[in-house]
Structure formats: C-alpha cells, structure tokens
PDB file of C-alpha atoms and ligand atoms in Angstrom:
ATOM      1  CA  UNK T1426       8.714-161.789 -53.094  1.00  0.00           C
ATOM      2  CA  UNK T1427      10.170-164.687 -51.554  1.00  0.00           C
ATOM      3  CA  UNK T1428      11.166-167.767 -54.052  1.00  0.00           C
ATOM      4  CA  UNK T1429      10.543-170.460 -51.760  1.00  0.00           C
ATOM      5  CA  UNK T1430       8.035-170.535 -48.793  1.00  0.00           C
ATOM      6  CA  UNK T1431       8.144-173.257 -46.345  1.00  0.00           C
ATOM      7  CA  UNK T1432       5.009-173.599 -43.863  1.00  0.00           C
ATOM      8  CA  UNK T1433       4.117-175.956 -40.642  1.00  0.00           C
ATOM      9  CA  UNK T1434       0.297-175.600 -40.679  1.00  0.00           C
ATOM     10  CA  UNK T1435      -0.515-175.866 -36.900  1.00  0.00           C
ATOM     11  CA  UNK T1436      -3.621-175.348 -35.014  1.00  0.00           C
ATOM     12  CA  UNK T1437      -6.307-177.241 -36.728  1.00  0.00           C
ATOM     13  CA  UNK T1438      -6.963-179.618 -34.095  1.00  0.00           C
ATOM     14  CA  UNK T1439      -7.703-175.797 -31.513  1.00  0.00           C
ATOM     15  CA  UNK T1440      -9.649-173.828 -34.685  1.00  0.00           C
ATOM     16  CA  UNK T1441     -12.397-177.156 -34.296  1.00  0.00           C
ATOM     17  CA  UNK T1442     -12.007-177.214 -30.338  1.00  0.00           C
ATOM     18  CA  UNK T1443     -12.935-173.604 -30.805  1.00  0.00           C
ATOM     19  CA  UNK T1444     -16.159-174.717 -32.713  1.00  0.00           C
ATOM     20  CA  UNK T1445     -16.654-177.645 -30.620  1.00  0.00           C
ATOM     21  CA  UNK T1446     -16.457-179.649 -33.491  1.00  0.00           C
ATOM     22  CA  UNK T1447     -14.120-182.701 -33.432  1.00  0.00           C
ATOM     23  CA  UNK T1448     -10.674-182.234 -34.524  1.00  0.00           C
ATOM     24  CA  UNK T1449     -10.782-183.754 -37.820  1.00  0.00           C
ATOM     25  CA  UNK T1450     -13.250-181.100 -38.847  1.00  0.00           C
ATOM     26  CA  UNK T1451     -10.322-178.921 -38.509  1.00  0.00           C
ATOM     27  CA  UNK T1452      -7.999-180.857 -40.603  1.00  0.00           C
ATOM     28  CA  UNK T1453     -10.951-180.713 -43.174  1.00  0.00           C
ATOM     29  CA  UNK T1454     -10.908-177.269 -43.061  1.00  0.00           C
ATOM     30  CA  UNK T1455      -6.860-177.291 -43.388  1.00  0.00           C
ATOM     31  CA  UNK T1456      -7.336-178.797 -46.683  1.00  0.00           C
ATOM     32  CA  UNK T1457      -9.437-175.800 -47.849  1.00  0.00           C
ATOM     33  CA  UNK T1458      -6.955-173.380 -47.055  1.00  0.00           C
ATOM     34  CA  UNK T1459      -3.978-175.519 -48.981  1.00  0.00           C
ATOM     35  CA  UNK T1460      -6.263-175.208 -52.190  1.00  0.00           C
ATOM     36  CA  UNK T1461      -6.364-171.305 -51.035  1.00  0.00           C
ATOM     37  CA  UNK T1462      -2.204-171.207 -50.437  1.00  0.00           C
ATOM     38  CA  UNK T1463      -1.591-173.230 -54.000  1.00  0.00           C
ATOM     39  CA  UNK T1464      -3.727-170.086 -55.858  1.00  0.00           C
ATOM     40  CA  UNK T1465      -1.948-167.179 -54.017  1.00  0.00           C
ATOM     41  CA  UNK T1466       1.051-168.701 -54.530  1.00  0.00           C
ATOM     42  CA  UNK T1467       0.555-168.951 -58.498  1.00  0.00           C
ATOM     43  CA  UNK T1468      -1.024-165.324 -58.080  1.00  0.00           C
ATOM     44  CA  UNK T1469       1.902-164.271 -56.613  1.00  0.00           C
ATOM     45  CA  UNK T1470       4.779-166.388 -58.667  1.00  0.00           C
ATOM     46  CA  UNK T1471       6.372-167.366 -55.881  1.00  0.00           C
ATOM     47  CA  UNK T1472       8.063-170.431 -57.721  1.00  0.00           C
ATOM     48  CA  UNK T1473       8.102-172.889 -54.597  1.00  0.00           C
ATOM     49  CA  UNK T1474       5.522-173.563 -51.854  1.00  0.00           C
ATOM     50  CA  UNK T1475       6.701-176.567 -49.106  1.00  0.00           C
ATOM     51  CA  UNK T1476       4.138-177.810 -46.655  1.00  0.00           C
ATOM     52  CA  UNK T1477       4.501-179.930 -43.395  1.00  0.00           C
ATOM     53  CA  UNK T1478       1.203-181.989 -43.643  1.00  0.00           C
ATOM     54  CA  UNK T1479       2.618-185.000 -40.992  1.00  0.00           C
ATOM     55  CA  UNK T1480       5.396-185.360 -39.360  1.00  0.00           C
ATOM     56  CA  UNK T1481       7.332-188.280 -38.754  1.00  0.00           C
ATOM     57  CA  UNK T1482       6.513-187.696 -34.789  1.00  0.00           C
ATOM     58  CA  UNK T1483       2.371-187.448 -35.602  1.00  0.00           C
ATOM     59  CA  UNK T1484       1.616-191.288 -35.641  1.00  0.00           C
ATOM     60  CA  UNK T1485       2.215-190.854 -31.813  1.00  0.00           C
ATOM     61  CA  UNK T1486      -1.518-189.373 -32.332  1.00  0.00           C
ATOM     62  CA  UNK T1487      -4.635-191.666 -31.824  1.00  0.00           C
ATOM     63  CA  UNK T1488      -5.325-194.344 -34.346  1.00  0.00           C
ATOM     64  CA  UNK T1489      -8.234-192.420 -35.533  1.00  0.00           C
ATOM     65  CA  UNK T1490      -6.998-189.328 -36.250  1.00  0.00           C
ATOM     66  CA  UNK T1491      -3.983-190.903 -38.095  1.00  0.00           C
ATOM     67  CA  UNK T1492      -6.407-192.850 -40.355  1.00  0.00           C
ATOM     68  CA  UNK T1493      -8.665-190.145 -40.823  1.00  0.00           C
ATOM     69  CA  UNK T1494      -5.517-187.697 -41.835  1.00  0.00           C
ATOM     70  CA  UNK T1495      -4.248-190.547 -43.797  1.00  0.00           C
ATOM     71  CA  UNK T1496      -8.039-190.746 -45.499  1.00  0.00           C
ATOM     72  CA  UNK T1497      -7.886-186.874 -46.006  1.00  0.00           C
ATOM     73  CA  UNK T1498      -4.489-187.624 -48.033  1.00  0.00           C
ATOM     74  CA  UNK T1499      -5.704-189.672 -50.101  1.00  0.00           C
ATOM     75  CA  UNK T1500      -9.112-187.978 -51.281  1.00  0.00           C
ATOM     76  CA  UNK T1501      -6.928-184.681 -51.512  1.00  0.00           C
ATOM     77  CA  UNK T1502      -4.761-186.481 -54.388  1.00  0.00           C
ATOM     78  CA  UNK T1503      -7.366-187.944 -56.067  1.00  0.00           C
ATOM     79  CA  UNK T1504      -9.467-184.759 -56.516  1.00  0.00           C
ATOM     80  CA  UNK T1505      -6.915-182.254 -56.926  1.00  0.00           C
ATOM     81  CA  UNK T1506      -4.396-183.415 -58.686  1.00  0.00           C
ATOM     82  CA  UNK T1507      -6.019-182.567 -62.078  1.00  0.00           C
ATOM     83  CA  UNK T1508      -6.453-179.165 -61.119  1.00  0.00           C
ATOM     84  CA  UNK T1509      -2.510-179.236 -59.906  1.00  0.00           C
ATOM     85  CA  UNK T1510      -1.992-180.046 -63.594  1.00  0.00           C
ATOM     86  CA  UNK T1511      -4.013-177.549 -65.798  1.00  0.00           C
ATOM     87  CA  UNK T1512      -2.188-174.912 -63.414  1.00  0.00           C
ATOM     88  CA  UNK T1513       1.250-175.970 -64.138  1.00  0.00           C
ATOM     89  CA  UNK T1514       1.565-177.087 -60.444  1.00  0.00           C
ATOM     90  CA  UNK T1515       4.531-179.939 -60.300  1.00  0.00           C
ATOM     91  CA  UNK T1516       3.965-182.431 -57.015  1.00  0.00           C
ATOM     92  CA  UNK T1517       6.415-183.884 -54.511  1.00  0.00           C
ATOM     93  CA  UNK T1518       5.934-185.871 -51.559  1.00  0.00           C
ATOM     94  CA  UNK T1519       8.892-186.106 -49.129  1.00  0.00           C
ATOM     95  CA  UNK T1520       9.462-188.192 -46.429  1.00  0.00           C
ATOM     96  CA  UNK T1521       9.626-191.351 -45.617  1.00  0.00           C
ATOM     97  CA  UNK T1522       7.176-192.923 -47.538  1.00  0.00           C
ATOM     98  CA  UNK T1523       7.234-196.887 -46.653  1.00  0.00           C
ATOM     99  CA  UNK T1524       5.548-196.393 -44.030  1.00  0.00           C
ATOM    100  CA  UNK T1525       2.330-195.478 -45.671  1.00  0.00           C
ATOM    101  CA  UNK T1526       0.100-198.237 -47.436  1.00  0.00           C
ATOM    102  CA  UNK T1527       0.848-198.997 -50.758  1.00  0.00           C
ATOM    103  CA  UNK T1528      -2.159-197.748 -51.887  1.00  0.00           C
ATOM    104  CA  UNK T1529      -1.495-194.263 -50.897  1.00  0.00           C
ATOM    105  CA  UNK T1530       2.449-194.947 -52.007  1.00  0.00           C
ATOM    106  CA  UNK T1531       0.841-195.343 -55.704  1.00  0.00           C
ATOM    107  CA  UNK T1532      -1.125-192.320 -55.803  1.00  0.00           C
ATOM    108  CA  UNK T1533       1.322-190.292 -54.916  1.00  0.00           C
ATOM    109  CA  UNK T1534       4.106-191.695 -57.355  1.00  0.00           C
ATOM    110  CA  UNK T1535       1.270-191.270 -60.163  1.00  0.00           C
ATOM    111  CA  UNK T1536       0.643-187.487 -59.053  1.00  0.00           C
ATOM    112  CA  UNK T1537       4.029-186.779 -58.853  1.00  0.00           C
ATOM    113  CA  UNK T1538       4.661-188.829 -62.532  1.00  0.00           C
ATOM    114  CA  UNK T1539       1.623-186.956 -64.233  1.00  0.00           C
ATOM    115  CA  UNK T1540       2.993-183.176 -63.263  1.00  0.00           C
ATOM    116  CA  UNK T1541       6.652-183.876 -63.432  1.00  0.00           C
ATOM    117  CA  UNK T1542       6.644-181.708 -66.286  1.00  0.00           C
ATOM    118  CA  UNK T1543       5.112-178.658 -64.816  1.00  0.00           C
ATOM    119  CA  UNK T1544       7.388-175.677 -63.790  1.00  0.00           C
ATOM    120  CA  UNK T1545       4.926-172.666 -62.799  1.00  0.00           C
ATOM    121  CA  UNK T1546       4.954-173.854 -59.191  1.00  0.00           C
ATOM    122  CA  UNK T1547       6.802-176.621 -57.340  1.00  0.00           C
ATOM    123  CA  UNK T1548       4.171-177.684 -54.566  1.00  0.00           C
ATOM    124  CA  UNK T1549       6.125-180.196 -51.971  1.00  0.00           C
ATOM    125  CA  UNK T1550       4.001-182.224 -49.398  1.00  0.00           C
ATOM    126  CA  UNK T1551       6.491-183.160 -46.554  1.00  0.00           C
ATOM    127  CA  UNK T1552       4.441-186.189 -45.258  1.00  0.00           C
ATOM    128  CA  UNK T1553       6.159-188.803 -42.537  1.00  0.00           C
ATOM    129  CA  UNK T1554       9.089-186.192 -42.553  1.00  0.00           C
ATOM    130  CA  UNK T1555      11.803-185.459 -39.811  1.00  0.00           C
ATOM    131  CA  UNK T1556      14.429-183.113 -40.793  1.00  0.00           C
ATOM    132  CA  UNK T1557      16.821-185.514 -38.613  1.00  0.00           C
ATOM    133  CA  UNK T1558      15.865-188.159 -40.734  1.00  0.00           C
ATOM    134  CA  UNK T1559      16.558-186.115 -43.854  1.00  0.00           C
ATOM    135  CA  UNK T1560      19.785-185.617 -42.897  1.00  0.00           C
ATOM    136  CA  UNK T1561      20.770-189.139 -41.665  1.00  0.00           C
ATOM    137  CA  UNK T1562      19.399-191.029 -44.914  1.00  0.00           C
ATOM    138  CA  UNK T1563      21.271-188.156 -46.824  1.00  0.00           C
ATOM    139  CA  UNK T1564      24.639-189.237 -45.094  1.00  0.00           C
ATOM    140  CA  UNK T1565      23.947-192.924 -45.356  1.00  0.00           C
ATOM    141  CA  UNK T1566      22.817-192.627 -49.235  1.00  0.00           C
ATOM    142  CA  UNK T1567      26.342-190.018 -50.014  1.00  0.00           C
ATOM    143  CA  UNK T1568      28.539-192.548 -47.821  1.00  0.00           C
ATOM    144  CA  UNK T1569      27.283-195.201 -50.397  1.00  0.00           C
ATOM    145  CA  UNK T1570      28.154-193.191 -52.918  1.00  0.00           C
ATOM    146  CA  UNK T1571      31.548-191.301 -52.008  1.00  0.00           C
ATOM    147  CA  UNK T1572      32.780-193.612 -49.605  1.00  0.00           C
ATOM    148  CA  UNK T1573      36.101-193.064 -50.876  1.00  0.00           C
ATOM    149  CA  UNK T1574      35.806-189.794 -49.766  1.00  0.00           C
ATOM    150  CA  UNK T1575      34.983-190.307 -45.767  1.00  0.00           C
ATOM    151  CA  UNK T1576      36.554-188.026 -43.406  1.00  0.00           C
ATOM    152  CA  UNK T1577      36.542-185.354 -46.150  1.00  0.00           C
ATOM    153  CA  UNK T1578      32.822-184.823 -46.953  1.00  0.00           C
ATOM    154  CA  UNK T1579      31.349-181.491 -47.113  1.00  0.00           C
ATOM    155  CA  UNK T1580      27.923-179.873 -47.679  1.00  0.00           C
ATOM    156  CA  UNK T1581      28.197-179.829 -51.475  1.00  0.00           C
ATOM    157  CA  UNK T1582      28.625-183.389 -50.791  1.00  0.00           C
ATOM    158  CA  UNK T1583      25.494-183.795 -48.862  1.00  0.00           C
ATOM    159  CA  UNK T1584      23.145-181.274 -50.981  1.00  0.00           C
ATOM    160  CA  UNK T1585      22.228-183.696 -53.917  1.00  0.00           C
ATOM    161  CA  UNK T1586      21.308-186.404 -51.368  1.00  0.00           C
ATOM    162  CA  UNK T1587      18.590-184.567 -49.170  1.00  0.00           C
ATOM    163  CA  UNK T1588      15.123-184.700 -49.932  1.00  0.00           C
ATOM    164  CA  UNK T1589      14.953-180.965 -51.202  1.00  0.00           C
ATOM    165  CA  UNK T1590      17.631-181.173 -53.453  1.00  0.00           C
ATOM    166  CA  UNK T1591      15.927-179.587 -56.114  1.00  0.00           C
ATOM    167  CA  UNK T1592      14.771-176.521 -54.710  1.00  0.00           C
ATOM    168  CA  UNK T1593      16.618-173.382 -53.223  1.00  0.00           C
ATOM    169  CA  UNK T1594      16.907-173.177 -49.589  1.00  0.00           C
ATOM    170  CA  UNK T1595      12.980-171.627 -48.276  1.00  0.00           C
ATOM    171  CA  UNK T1596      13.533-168.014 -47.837  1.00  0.00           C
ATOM    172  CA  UNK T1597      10.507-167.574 -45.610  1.00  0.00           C
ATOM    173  CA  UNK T1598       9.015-169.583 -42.942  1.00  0.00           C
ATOM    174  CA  UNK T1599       6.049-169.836 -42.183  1.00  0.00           C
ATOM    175  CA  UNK T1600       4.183-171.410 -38.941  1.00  0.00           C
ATOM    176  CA  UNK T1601       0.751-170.426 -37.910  1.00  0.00           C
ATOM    177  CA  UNK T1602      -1.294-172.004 -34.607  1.00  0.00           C
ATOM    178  CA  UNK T1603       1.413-169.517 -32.056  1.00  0.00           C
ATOM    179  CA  UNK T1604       4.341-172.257 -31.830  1.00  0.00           C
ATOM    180  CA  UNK T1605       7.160-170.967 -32.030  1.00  0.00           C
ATOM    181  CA  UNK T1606       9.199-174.576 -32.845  1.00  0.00           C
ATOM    182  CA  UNK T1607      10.742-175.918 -35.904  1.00  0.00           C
ATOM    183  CA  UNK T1608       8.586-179.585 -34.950  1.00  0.00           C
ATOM    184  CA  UNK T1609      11.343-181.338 -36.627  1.00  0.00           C
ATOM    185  CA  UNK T1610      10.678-179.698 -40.091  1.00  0.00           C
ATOM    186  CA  UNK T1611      13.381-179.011 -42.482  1.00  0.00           C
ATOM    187  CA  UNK T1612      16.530-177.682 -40.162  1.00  0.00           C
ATOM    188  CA  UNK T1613      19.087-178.565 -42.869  1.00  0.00           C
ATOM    189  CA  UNK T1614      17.495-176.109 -45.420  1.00  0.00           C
ATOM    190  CA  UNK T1615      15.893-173.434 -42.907  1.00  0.00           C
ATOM    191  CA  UNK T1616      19.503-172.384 -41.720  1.00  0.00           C
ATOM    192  CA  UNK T1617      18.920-168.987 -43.425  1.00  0.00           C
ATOM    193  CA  UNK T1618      15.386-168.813 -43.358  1.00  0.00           C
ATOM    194  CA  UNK T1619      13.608-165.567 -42.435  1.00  0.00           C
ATOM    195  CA  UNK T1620      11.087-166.907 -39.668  1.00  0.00           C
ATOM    196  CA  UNK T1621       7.491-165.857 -39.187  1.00  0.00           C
ATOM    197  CA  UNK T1622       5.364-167.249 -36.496  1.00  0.00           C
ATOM    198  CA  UNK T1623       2.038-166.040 -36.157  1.00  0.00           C
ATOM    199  CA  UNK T1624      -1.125-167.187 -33.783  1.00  0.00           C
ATOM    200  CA  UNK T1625      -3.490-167.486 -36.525  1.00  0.00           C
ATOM    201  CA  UNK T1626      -4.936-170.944 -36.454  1.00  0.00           C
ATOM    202  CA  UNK T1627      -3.924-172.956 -39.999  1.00  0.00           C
ATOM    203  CA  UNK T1628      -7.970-172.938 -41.107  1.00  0.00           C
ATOM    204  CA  UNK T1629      -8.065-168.650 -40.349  1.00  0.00           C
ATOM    205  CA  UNK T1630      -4.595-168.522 -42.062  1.00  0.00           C
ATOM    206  CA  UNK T1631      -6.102-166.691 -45.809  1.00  0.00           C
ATOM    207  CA  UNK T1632      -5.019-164.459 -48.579  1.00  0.00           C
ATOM    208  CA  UNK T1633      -4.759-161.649 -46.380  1.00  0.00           C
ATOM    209  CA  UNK T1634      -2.858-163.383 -43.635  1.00  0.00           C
ATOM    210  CA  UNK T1635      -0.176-164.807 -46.216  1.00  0.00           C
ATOM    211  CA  UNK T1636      -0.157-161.346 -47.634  1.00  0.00           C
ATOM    212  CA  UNK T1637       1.160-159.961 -44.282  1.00  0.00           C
ATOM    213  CA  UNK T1638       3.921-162.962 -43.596  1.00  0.00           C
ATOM    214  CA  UNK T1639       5.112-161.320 -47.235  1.00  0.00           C
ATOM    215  CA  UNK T1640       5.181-158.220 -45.935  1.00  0.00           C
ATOM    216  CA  UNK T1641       7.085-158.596 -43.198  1.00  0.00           C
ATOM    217  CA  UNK T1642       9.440-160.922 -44.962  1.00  0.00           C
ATOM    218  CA  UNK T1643      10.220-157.970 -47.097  1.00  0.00           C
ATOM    219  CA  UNK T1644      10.899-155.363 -43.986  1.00  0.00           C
ATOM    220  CA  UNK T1645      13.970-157.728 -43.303  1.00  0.00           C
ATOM    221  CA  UNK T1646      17.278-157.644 -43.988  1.00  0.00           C
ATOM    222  CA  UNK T1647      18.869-160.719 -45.376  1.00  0.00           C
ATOM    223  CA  UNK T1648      22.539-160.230 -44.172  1.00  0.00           C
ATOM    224  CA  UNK T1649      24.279-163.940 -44.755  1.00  0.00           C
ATOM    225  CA  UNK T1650      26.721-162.821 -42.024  1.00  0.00           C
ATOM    226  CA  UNK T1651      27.692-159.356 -43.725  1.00  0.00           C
ATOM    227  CA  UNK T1652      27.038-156.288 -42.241  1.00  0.00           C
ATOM    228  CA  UNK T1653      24.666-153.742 -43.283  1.00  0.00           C
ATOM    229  CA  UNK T1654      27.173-151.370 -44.668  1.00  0.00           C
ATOM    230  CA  UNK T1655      28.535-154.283 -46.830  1.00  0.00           C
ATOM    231  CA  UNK T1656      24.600-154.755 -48.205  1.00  0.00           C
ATOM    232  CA  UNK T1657      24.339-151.017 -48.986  1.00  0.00           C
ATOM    233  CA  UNK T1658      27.406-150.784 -50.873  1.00  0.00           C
ATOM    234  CA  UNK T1659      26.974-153.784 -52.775  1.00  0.00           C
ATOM    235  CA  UNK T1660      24.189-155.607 -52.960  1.00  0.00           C
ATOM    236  CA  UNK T1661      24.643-158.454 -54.944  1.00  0.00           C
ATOM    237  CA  UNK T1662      28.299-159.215 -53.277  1.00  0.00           C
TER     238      UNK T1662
HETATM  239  C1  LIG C 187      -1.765-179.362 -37.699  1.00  0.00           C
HETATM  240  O1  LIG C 187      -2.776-179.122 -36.789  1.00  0.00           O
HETATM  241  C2  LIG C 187      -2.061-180.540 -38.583  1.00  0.00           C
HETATM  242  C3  LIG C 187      -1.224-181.721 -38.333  1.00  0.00           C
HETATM  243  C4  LIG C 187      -0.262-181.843 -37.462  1.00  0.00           C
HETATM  244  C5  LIG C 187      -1.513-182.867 -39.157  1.00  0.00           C
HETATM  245  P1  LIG C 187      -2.819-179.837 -35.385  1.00  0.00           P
HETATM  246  O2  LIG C 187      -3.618-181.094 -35.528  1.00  0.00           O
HETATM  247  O3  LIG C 187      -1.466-180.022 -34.824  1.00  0.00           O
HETATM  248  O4  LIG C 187      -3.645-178.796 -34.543  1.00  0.00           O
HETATM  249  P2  LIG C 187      -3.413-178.369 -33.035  1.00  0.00           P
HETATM  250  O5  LIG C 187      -1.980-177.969 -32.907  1.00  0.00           O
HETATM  251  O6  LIG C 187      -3.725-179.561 -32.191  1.00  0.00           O
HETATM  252  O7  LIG C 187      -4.361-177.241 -32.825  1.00  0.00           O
HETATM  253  C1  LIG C 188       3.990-180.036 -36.637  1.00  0.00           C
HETATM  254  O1  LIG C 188       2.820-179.813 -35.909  1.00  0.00           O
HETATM  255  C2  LIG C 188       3.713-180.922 -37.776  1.00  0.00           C
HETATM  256  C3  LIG C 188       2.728-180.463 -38.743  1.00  0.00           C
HETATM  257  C4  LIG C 188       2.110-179.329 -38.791  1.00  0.00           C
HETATM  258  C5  LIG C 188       2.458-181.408 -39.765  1.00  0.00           C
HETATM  259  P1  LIG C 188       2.541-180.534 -34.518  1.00  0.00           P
HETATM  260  O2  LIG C 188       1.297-179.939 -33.981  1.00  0.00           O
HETATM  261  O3  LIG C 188       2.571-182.003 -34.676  1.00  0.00           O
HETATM  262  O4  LIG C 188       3.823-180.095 -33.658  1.00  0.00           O
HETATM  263  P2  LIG C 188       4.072-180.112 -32.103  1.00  0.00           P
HETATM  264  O5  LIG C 188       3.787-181.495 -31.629  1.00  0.00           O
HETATM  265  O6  LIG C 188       3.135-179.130 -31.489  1.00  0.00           O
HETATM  266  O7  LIG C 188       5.505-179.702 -31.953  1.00  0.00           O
HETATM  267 MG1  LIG C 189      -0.286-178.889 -33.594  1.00  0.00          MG
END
C-alpha cells in the first residue's frame, strides 16, 4: 500500500460533454467521487490522500465556471466537514489562498482548526496551487529565515518551508482524464513518485479503478537510484 497518494482529477469538464450536460455537472459529479476516494482511502489506511482541485493556472477559465467551482468549494466544506471529523479525517488546504474571498478563506481555516487533531487520514486540498509557486514562496520564506546562510542552502533547508512539509513525499500518482502532464502540481515532492496515468474520466474514476492504480503501484520497483541486485540483497539499505 502506498502511504501517500497524490491525484490531478482531470476530465470532468469531457465525462459531462459526453452526457451533453454542461460542464459543471461534471465537476458536481467530481465531488461525488472525492467523498468515494476519502472512504477507500480510510478502507485502505493509506495515511495521506492529496488532491489537485484548482490550479493556480484555472482562473484562466470563464468567469462562470470559476464561480461555480468556487460555489462547489464552499458547499463541499460546509457539508462535509463533519463527516471529515467523526472519521478521523484531518483537512489542509494548500495554495495560495488570498486570492479567494474571505468568506471561503474562513471556512477553510475553521475546517482545518476543527480536525487538526485527527490522525487516521491526512486529506490535503491543493486549491490556487502551482508547484513553481511552492517552491518560490518556500525560498523567499527560508531566505527570511536563514539568510545568514545564502549561497549554502540545501534541501533540508527548503523542506520545512514548502507547503507539504508535513507529509512524506506521495509515493503514487495519480492522474485520470488521459493527460499525461504534471499541470503544475507538486514537482518538488513528486521527484520519486511512481506515476499512473489512466484515461478514465475523474467522475468514472471508482473503487475499482483506484484499486487497479494500487495494483500496479505495487508491480513496481522503487529503486532510489540502486540497482536491482542492491534491492534484493538488502532491502531496507
Ligand atoms: C478537472 O476537470 C477539474 C478542474 C480542473 C477543476 P476539467 O474541468 O479539467 O475537465 P476536462 O479536462 O475539461 O475534461
Ligand atoms: C489540472 O487540470 C488541474 C486540476 C485537475 C485541478 P487541468 O485540466 O486544468 O490541466 P491542463 O490545463 O489540461 O494541463
Ligand atoms: Mg482538464
């Protein structure tokens, strides 16, 4: 089982085109399968589940999508946080988070307040994220910090400042919707990530269909530069 799983949940806008529905339909239906993700993931005690919900390039959308995605935010916190919390579900939001109203900003620092004691599952939202801009406000915040230290800085330097300091680097990615991109997600942490892309639109993307990006997570070899020899002889080296 992996520990953390990191997913970009594409294709809603083609799963309603499909329908001929309009493409907010689909992002309706996204929600659904979150709920879906959040229960296999607790079934499955995988301790970390990351998702890319908007990225910091999707206000390029049209106004009306943006506000309705925004909308579908906001109605998602208020009804499921509860539920988040009876299951021992702990919420983050990362990204950049000015740039959403303040309304919005206050339900998500209460969601995130009200589980911050929880530990079964650590359930991040990446919401107005950019893995560039990760990075950057990570070197800006450590230069603040260390500047006594320029020219000298390493990673362990930079690890406490990025946004997901507090969880191990995702050991499987996930994107669905037949991209195969990294959209700007998390390219700091992914460096090691096993990849699985798969055309399964976000809304078809079930049980069953997280069940095989497992699977096939755990045909791999994880090397970390070692050879395969190395791995057989010892393991935990
Ligand atoms: C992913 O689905 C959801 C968000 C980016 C918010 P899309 O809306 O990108 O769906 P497609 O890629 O157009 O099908
Ligand atoms: C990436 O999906 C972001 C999210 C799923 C939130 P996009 O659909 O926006 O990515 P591109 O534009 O196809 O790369
Ligand atoms: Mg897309």
């Amino acid at each position: 089982m992996p520990e953390h799983v990191a997913v970009i949940m594409d294709g809603n806008g083609r799963w309603a085109k499909k329908r001929f529905l309009p493409r907010v339909a689909g992002h309706v239906k996204g929600v659904e399968l979150v709920r879906e993700m959040v229960r296999a993931c607790l079934e499955r005690g995988i301790g970390y589940l990351t998702l890319f919900a908007f990225s910091s390039e999707n206000w390029r959308r049209p106004a009306d999508e943006v506000s309705v995605l925004m909308q579908l935010f906001v109605k998602a916190l208020q009804q499921e946080v509860k539920k988040l919390q009876e299951n021992g579900v702990r919420l983050r939001v990362v990204g950049d988070l000015n740039r959403f109203d303040p309304g919005l900003q206050q339900l998500i620092a209460d969601a995130e307040a009200l589980t911050a004691g929880n530990t079964r599952l650590n359930l991040t939202i990446a919401a107005n994220y950019g893995g560039r801009w990760d990075i950057m406000q990570a070197v800006n915040k450590m230069a603040l910090a260390h500047p006594e230290k320029v020219g000298t800085w390493d990673e362990s330097d930079l690890a406490p400042w990025l946004s997901m300091h507090f969880a191990p680097e995702p050991d499987l990615f996930i994107r669905t919707g037949g991209e195969e991109r990294m959209s700007n997600f998390l390219l700091w942490q992914l460096a090691y990530a096993e990849l699985y892309f798969t055309p399964t639109l976000w809304p078809d993307f079930d049980t069953s269909e997280f069940d095989k990006a497992i699977a096939s997570y755990a045909q791999r070899e994880r090397r970390f530069g070692r050879t395969s020899e190395q791995l057989v002889d010892s393991p935990n080296a």
